[in-house]
Short mmCIF file of C-alpha atoms in Angstrom, two decimals:
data_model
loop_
_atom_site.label_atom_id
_atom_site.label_comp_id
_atom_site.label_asym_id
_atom_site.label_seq_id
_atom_site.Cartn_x
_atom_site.Cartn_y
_atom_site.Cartn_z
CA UNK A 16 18.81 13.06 5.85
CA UNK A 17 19.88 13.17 2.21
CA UNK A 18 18.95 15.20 -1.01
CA UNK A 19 19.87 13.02 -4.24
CA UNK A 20 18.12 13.76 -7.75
CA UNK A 21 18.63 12.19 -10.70
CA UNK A 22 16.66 13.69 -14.13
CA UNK A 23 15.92 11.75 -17.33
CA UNK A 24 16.71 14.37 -20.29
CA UNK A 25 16.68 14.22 -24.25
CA UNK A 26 20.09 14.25 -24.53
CA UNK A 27 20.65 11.83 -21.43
CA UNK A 28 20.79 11.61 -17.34
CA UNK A 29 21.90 14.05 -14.79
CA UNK A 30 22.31 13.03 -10.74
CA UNK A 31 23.35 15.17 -8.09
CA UNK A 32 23.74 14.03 -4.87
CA UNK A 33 23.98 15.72 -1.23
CA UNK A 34 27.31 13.98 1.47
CA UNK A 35 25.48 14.88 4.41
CA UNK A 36 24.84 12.35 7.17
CA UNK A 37 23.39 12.57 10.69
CA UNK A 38 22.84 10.16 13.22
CA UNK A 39 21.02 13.22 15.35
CA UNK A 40 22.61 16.38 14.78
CA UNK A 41 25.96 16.22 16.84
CA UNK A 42 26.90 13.68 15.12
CA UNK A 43 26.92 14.40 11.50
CA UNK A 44 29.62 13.33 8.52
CA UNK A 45 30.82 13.48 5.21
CA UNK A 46 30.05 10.46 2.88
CA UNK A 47 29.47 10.09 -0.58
CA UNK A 48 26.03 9.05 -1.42
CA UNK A 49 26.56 8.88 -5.22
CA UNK A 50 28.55 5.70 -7.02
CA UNK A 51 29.02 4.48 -10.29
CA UNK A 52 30.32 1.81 -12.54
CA UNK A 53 30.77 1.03 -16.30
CA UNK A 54 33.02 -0.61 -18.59
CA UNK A 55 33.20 2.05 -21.21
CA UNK A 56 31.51 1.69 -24.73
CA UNK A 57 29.05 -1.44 -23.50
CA UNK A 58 27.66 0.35 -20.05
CA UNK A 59 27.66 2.75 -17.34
CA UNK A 60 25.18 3.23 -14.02
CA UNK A 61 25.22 5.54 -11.64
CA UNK A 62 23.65 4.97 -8.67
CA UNK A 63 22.49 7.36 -5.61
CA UNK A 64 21.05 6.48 -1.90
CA UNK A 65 18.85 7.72 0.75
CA UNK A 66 18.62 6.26 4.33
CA UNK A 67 20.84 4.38 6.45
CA UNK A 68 24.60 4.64 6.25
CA UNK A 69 24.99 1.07 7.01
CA UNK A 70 22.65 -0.43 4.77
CA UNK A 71 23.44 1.74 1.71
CA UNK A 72 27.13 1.01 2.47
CA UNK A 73 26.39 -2.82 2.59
CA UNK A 74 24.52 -2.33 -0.69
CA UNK A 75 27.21 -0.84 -2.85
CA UNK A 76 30.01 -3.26 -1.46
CA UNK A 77 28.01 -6.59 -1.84
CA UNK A 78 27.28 -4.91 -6.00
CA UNK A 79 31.37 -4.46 -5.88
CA UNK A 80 32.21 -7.69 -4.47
CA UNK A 81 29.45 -9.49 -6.96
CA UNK A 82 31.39 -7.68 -9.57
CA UNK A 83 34.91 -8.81 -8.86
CA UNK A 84 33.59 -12.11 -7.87
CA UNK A 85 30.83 -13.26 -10.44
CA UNK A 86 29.39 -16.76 -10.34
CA UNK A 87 27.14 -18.53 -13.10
CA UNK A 88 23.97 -18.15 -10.16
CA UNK A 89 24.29 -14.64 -9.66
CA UNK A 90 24.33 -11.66 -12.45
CA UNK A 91 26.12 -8.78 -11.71
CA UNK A 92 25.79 -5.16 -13.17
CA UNK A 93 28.89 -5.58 -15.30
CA UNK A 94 26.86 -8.44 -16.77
CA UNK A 95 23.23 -8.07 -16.90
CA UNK A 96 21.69 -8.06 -19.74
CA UNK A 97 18.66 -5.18 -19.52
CA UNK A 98 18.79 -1.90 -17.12
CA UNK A 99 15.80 -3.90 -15.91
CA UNK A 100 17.83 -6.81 -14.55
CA UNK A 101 20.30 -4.18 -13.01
CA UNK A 102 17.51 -2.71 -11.18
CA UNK A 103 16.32 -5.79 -10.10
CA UNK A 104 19.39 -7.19 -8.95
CA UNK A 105 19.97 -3.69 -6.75
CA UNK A 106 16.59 -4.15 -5.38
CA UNK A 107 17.09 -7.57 -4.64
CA UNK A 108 20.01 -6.85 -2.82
CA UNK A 109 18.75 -3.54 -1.15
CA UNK A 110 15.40 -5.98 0.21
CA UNK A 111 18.30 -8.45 1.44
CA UNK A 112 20.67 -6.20 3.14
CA UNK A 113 17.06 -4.57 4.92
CA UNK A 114 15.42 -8.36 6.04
CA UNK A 115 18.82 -9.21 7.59
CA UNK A 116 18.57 -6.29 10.26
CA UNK A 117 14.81 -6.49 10.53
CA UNK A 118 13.90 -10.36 10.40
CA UNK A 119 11.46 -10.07 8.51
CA UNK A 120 9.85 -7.45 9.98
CA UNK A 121 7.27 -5.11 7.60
CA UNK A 122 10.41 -2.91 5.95
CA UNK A 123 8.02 0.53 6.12
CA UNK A 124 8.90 0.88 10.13
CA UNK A 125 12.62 0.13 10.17
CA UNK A 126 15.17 2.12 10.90
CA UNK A 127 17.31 0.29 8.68
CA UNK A 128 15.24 1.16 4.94
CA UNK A 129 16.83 3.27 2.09
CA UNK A 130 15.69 4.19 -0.88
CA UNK A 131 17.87 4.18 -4.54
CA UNK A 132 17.76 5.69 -7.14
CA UNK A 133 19.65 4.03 -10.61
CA UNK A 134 20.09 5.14 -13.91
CA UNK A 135 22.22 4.61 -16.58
CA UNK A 136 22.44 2.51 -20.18
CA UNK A 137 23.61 -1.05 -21.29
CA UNK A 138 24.46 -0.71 -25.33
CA UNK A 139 21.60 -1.32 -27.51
CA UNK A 140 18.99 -0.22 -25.21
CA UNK A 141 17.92 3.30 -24.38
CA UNK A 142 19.42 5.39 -20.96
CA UNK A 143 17.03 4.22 -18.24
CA UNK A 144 16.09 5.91 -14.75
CA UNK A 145 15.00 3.65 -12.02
CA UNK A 146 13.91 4.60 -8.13
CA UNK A 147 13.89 1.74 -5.92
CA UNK A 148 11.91 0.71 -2.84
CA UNK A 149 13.17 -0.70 0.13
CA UNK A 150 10.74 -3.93 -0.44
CA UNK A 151 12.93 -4.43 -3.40
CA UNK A 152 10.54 -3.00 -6.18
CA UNK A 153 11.24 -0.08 -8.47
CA UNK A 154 8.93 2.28 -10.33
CA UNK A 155 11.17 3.95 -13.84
CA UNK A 156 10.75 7.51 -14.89
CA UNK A 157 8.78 8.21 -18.14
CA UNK A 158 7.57 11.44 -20.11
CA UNK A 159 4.90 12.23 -17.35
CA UNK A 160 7.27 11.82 -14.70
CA UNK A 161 11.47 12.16 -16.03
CA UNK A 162 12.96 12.85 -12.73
CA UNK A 163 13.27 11.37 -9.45
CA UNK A 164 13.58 12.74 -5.86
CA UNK A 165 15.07 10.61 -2.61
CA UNK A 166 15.68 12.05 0.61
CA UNK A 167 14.48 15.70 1.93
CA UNK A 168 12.54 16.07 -1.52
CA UNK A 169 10.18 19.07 -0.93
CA UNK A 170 11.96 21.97 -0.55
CA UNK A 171 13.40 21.61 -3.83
CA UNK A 172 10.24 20.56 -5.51
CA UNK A 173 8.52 23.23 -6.63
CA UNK A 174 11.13 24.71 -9.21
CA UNK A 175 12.01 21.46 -10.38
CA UNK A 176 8.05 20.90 -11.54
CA UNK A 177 8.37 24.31 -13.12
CA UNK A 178 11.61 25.00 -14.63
CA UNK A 179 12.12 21.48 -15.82
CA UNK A 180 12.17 20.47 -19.87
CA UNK A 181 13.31 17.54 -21.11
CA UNK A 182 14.65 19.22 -23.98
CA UNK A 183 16.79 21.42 -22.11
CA UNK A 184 21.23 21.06 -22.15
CA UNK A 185 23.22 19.47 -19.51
CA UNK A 186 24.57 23.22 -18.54
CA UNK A 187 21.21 23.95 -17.81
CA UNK A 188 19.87 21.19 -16.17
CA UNK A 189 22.62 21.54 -13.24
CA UNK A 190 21.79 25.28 -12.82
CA UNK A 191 18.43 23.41 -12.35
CA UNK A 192 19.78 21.07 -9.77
CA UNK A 193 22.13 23.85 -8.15
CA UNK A 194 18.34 25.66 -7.93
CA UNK A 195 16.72 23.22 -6.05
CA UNK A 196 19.63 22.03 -3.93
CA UNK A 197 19.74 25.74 -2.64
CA UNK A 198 16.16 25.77 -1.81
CA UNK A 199 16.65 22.43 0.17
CA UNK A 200 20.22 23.48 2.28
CA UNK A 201 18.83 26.37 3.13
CA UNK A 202 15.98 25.33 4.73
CA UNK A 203 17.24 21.85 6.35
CA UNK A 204 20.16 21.45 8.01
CA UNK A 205 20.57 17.83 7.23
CA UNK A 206 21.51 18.50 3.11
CA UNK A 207 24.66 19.96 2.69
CA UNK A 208 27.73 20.54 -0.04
CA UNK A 209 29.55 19.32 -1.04
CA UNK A 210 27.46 17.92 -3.74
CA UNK A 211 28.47 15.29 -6.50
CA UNK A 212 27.73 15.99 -9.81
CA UNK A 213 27.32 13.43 -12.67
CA UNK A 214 26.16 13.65 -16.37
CA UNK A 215 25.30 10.89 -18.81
CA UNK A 216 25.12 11.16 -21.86
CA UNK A 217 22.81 9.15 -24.05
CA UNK A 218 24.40 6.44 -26.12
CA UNK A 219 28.08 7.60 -25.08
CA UNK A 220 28.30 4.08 -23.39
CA UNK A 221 30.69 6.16 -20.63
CA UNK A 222 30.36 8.40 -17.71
CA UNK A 223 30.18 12.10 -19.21
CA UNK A 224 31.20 15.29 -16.89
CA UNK A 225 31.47 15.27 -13.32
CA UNK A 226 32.34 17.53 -10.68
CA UNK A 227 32.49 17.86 -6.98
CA UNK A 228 30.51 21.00 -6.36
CA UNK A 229 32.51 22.45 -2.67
CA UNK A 230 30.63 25.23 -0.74
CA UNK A 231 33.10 27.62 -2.31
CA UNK A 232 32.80 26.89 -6.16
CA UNK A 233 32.08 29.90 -8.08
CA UNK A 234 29.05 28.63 -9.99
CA UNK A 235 27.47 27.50 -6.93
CA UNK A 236 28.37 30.75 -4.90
CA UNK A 237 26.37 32.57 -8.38
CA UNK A 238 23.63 30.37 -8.41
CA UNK A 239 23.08 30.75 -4.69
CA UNK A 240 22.99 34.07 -4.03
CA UNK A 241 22.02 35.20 -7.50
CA UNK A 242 18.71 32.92 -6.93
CA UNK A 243 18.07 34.79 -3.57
CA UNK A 244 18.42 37.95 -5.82
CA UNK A 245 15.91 36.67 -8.69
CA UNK A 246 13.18 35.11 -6.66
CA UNK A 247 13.22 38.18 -4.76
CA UNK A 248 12.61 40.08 -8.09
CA UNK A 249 10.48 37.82 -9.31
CA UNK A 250 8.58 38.09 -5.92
CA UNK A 251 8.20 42.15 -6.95
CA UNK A 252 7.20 41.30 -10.43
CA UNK A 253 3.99 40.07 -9.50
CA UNK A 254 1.27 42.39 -9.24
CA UNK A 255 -0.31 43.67 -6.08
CA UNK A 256 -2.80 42.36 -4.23
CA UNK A 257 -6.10 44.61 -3.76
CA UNK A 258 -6.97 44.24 -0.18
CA UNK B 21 -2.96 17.76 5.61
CA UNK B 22 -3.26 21.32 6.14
CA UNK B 23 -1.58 24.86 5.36
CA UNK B 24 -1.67 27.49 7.90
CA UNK B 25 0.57 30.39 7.73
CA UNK B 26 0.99 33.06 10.85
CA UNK B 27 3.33 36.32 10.15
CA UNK B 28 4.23 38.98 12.66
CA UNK B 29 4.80 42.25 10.82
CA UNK B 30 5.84 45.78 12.37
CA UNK B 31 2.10 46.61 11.42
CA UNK B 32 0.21 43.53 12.98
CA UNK B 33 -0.89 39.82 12.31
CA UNK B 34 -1.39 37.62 8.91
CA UNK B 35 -3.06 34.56 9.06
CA UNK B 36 -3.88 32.30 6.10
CA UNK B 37 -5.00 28.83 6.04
CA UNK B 38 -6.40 26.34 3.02
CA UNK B 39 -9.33 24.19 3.70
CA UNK B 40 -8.99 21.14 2.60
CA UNK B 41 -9.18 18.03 4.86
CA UNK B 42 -8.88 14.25 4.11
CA UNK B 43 -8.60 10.89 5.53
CA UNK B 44 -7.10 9.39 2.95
CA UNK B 45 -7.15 10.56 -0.95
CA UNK B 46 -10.80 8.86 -1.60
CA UNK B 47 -12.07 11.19 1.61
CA UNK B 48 -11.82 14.66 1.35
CA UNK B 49 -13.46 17.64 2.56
CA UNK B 50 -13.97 21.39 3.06
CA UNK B 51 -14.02 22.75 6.77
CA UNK B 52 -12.90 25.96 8.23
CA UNK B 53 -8.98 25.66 9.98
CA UNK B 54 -9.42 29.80 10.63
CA UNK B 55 -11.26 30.68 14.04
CA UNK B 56 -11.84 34.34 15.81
CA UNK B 57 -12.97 35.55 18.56
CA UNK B 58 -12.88 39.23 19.79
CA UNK B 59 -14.33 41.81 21.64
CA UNK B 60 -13.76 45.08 19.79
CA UNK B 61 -11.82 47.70 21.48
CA UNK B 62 -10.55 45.34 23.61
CA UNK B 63 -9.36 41.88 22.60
CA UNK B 64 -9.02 39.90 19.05
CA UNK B 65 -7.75 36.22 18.91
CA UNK B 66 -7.12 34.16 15.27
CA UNK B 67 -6.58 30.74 15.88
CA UNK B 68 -5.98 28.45 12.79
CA UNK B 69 -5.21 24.39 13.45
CA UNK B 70 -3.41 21.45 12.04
CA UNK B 71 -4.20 17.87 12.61
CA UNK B 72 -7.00 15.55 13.38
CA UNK B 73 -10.22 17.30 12.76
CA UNK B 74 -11.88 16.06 15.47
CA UNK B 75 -9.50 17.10 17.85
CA UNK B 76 -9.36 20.80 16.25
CA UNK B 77 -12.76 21.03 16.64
CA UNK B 78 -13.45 19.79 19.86
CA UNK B 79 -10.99 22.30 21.18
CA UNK B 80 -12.85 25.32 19.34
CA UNK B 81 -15.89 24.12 20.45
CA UNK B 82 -14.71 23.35 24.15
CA UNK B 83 -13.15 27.15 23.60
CA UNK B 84 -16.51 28.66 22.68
CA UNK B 85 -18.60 27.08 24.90
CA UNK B 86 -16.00 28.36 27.67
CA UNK B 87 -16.46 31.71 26.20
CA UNK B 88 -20.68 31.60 26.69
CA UNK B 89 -20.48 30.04 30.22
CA UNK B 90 -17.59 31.13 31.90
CA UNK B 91 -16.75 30.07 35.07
CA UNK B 92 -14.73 31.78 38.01
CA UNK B 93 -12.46 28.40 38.48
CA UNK B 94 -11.26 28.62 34.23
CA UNK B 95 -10.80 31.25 32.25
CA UNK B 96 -11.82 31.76 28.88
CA UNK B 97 -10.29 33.63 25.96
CA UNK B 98 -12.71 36.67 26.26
CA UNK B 99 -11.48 36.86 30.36
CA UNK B 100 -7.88 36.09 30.24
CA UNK B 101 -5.94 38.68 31.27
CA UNK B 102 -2.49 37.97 28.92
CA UNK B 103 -1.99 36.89 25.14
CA UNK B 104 0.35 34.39 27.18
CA UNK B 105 -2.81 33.07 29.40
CA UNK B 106 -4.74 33.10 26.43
CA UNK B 107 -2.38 30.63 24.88
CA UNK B 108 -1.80 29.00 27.96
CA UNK B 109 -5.75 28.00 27.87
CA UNK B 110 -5.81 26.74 24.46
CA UNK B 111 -2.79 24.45 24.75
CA UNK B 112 -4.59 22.49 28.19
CA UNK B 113 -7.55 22.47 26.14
CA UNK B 114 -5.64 20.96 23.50
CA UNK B 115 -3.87 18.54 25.66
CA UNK B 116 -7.02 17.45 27.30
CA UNK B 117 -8.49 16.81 24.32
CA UNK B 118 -6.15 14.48 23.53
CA UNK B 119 -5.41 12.59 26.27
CA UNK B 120 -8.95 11.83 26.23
CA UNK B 121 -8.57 10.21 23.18
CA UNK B 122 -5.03 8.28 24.09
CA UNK B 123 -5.81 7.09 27.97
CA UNK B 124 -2.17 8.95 28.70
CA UNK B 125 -0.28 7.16 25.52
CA UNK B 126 2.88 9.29 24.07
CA UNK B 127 1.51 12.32 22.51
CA UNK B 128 4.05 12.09 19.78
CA UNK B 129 2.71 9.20 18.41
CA UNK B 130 -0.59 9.41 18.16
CA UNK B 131 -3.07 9.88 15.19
CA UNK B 132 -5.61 12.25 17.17
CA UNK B 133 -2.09 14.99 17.07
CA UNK B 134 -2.86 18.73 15.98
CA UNK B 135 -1.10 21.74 16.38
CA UNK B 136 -2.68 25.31 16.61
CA UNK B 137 -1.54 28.79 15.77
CA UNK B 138 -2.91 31.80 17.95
CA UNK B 139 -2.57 35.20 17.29
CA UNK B 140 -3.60 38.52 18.33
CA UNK B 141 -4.15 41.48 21.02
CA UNK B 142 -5.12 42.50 24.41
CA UNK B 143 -5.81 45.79 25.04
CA UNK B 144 -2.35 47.05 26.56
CA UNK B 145 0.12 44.64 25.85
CA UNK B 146 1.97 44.37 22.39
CA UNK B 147 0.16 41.25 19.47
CA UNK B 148 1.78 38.07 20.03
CA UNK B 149 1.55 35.24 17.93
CA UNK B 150 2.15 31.21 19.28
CA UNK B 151 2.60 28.18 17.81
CA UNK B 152 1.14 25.57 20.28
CA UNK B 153 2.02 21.52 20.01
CA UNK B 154 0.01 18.83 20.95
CA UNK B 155 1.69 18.26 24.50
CA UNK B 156 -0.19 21.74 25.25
CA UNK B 157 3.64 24.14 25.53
CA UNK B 158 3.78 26.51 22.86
CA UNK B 159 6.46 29.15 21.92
CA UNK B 160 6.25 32.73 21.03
CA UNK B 161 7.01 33.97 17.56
CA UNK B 162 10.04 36.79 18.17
CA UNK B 163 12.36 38.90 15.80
CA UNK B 164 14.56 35.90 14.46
CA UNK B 165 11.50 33.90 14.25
CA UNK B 166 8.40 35.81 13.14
CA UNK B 167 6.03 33.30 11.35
CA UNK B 168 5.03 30.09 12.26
CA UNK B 169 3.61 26.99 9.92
CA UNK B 170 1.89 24.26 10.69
CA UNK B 171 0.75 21.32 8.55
CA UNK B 172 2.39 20.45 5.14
CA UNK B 173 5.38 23.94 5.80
CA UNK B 174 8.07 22.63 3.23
CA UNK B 175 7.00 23.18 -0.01
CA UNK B 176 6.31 27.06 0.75
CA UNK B 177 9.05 27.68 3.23
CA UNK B 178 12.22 28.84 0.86
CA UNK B 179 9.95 31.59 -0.98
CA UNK B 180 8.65 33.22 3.27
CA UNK B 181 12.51 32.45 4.26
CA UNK B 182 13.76 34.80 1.16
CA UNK B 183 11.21 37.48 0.64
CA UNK B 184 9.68 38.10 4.59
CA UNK B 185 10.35 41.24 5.71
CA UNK B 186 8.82 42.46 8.88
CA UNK B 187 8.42 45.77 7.46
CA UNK B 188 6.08 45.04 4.27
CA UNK B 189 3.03 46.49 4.39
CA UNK B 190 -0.35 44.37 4.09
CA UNK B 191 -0.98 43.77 0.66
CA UNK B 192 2.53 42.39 -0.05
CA UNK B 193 2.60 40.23 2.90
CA UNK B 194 -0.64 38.53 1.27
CA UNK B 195 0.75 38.34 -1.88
CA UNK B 196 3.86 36.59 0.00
CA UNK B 197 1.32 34.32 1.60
CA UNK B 198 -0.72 33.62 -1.70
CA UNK B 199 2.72 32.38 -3.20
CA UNK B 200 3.89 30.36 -0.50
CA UNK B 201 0.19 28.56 -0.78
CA UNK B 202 0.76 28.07 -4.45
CA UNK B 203 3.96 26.27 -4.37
CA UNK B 204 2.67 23.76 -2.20
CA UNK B 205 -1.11 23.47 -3.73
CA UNK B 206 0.80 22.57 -6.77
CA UNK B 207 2.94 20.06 -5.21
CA UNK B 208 0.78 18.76 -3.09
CA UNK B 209 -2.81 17.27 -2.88
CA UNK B 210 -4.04 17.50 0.34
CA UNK B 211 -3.51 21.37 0.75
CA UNK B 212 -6.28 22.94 -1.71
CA UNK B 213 -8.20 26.63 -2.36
CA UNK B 214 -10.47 27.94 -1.08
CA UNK B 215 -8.35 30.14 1.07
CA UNK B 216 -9.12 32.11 4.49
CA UNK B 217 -7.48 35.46 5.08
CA UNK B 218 -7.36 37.34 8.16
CA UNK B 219 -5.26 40.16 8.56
CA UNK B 220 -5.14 42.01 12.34
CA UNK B 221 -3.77 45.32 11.87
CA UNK B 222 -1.71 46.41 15.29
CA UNK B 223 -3.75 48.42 18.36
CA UNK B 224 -6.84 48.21 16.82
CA UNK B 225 -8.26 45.83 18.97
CA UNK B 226 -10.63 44.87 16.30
CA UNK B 227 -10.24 41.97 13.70
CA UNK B 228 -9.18 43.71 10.22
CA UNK B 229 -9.46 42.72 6.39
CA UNK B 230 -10.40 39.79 5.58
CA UNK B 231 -11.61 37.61 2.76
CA UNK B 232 -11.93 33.94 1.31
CA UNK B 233 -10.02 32.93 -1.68
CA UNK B 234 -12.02 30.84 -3.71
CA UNK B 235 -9.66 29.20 -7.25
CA UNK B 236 -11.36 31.38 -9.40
CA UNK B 237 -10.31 34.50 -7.32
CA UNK B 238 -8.71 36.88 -10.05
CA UNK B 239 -5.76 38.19 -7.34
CA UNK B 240 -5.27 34.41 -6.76
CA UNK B 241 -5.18 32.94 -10.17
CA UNK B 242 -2.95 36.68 -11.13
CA UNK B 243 -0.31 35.41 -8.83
CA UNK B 244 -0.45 31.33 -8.93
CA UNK B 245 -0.21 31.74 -13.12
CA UNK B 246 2.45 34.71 -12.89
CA UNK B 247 4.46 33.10 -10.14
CA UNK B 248 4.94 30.17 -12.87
CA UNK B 249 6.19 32.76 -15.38
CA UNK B 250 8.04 34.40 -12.75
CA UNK B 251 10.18 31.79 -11.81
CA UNK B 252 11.19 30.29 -14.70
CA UNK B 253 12.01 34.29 -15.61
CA UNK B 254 14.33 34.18 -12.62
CA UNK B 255 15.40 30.86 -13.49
CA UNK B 256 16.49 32.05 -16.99
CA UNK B 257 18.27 35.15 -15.31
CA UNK B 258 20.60 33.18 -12.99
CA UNK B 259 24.38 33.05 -14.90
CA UNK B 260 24.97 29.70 -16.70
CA UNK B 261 27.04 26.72 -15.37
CA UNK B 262 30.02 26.05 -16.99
CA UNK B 263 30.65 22.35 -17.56
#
């Protein structure tokens, strides 16, 4: 499984992504689930992935090799014009990679599906946050809804729909994240740090701060035991029930 | 979906379970998932279930009609002689049920699935609680593993990993329970108020407290709104990230 969340803020985007995979669990690895690309001052994406290693892989090296190799028949993210043509040309490519393992088969049984999520900012239009389907479609996070979840999403749920405010700084946001990626390692063993940090910031036209977060970093070793710590107290700050 | 939540304490037995049940989001329901039987002084059973309602209620009914015509060839719950017998009964029931429905398909995979919690006491031998799966095994809640959830357990699994303790007296371990319901009733639609309690306090042979949680139940809307305030409290309190 996975844990990858990417949140849609005033002052820009924030992913972080989970590098565990398991093909059962003895046999489980280290990959990096979060990639990116820009050419600095016009756009940046960042893109994250859920679901099979070989499909996501396939994914991310057909966008690279469209990228180095462009023709006149196929855009590529370093050229589209919209964040809605880059989504659509990583779904179109996710729906490919998928229908070549399955023939044709409906992609909601397959082993081979993964889920995406893609965010990021071409100059002259705002940041934009996109989660893509397997079938190729995407849905893109508004007021009602500014984050997205893909993977092992329900753990780390609940504080996310509470603590979350669009308004809030990029410092606080990852505490956020660091929250809710504590809640889900804990409880699964399929998430696991390290975790890959990235922050966007709007109209910067680059990549902002990044970071990869290692079971010993001291913020994370603070955030996850202090949070043990507070929701206990917070636990004891509600009042008693009167049986 | 479903909620059910079974916790051993030093001082006895918690159930809780939500009500709601749906086949699909334009079919929902309210039914009972919280079933007792007892005879005081000697024996108390709490049963709560998770899955397809027709299977969870042919196997309480098949269970009670045991219980008003027993015969000498099967026992019933108000005969068996061990918690582990007891348990033993309701998981053939429950696979018989099934297999019924399935003409001997995989029990894995089909739709007429449920799992069933059962706790409580015979008179001499310690409460046990079980968590019993569809094949009709079941495994015994122990020291390193004293609750057991069924249905939708995610959501409200980080806050009974962090703040259990088999120590805490009654009240808090319902307030514990009341939380764990919140944070998924907020995240998730098919788990809904009202709620059943049933608490079984150890050797007294006779069911204890209990008490239905309707939405408007002022201990129930005291901790679902403070929880809110409380988390985003401990949120606050956790150091900041330094980017």
């Amino acid at each position: 499984m996975t844990y990858c969340v990417g949140l849609q803020l005033d002052r820009g985007l924030v992913f972080m992504s989970d590098t565990r995979t398991n093909a059962g669990v003895d046999n489980v690895s280290t990959y990096r689930k979060m990639h990116s690309w820009e050419i600095p001052g016009e756009r940046s994406f960042v893109l994250m992935t859920a679901g099979n290693l070989a499909t996501t892989q396939a994914v991310v090296s057909l966008l690279d090799e469209r990228n180095l190799a462009p023709s006149e028949r196929n855009p590529t993210l370093l050229t589209a014009p919209s964040m809605f043509q880059a989504a659509s040309l990583v779904g179109d490519t996710l729906r490919d990679v998928i229908s070549a393992q399955t023939n044709g088969k409906p992609k909601s049984v397959t082993t081979f599906n993964a889920t995406i999520i893609l965010g990021g900012q071409i100059a002259g239009t705002p940041p934009r946050l996109y989660m893509i389907y397997p079938e190729g479609n995407f849905i893109e996070a508004e007021t009602d809804t500014p984050f997205f979840q893909i993977g092992e999403t329900k753990y780390g749920r609940p504080i996310l729909v509470r603590a979350y405010d669009r308004e809030m700084d990029f410092a606080r946001a990852v505490k956020l994240l660091m929250v809710s990626f504590d809640s889900t390692i804990r409880a699964n063993l399929s998430v696991s740090t390290p975790l890959d940090l990235q922050v966007y910031e709007a109209d910067s036209m680059q990549l902002g701060y990044s970071r990869r977060i290692l079971d010993g970093d001291p913020d994370w070793r603070a955030i996850s035991d202090g949070w043990s710590d507070a929701l206990r107290s917070a636990f004891d700050s509600l009042p008693d029930v009167e049986l």
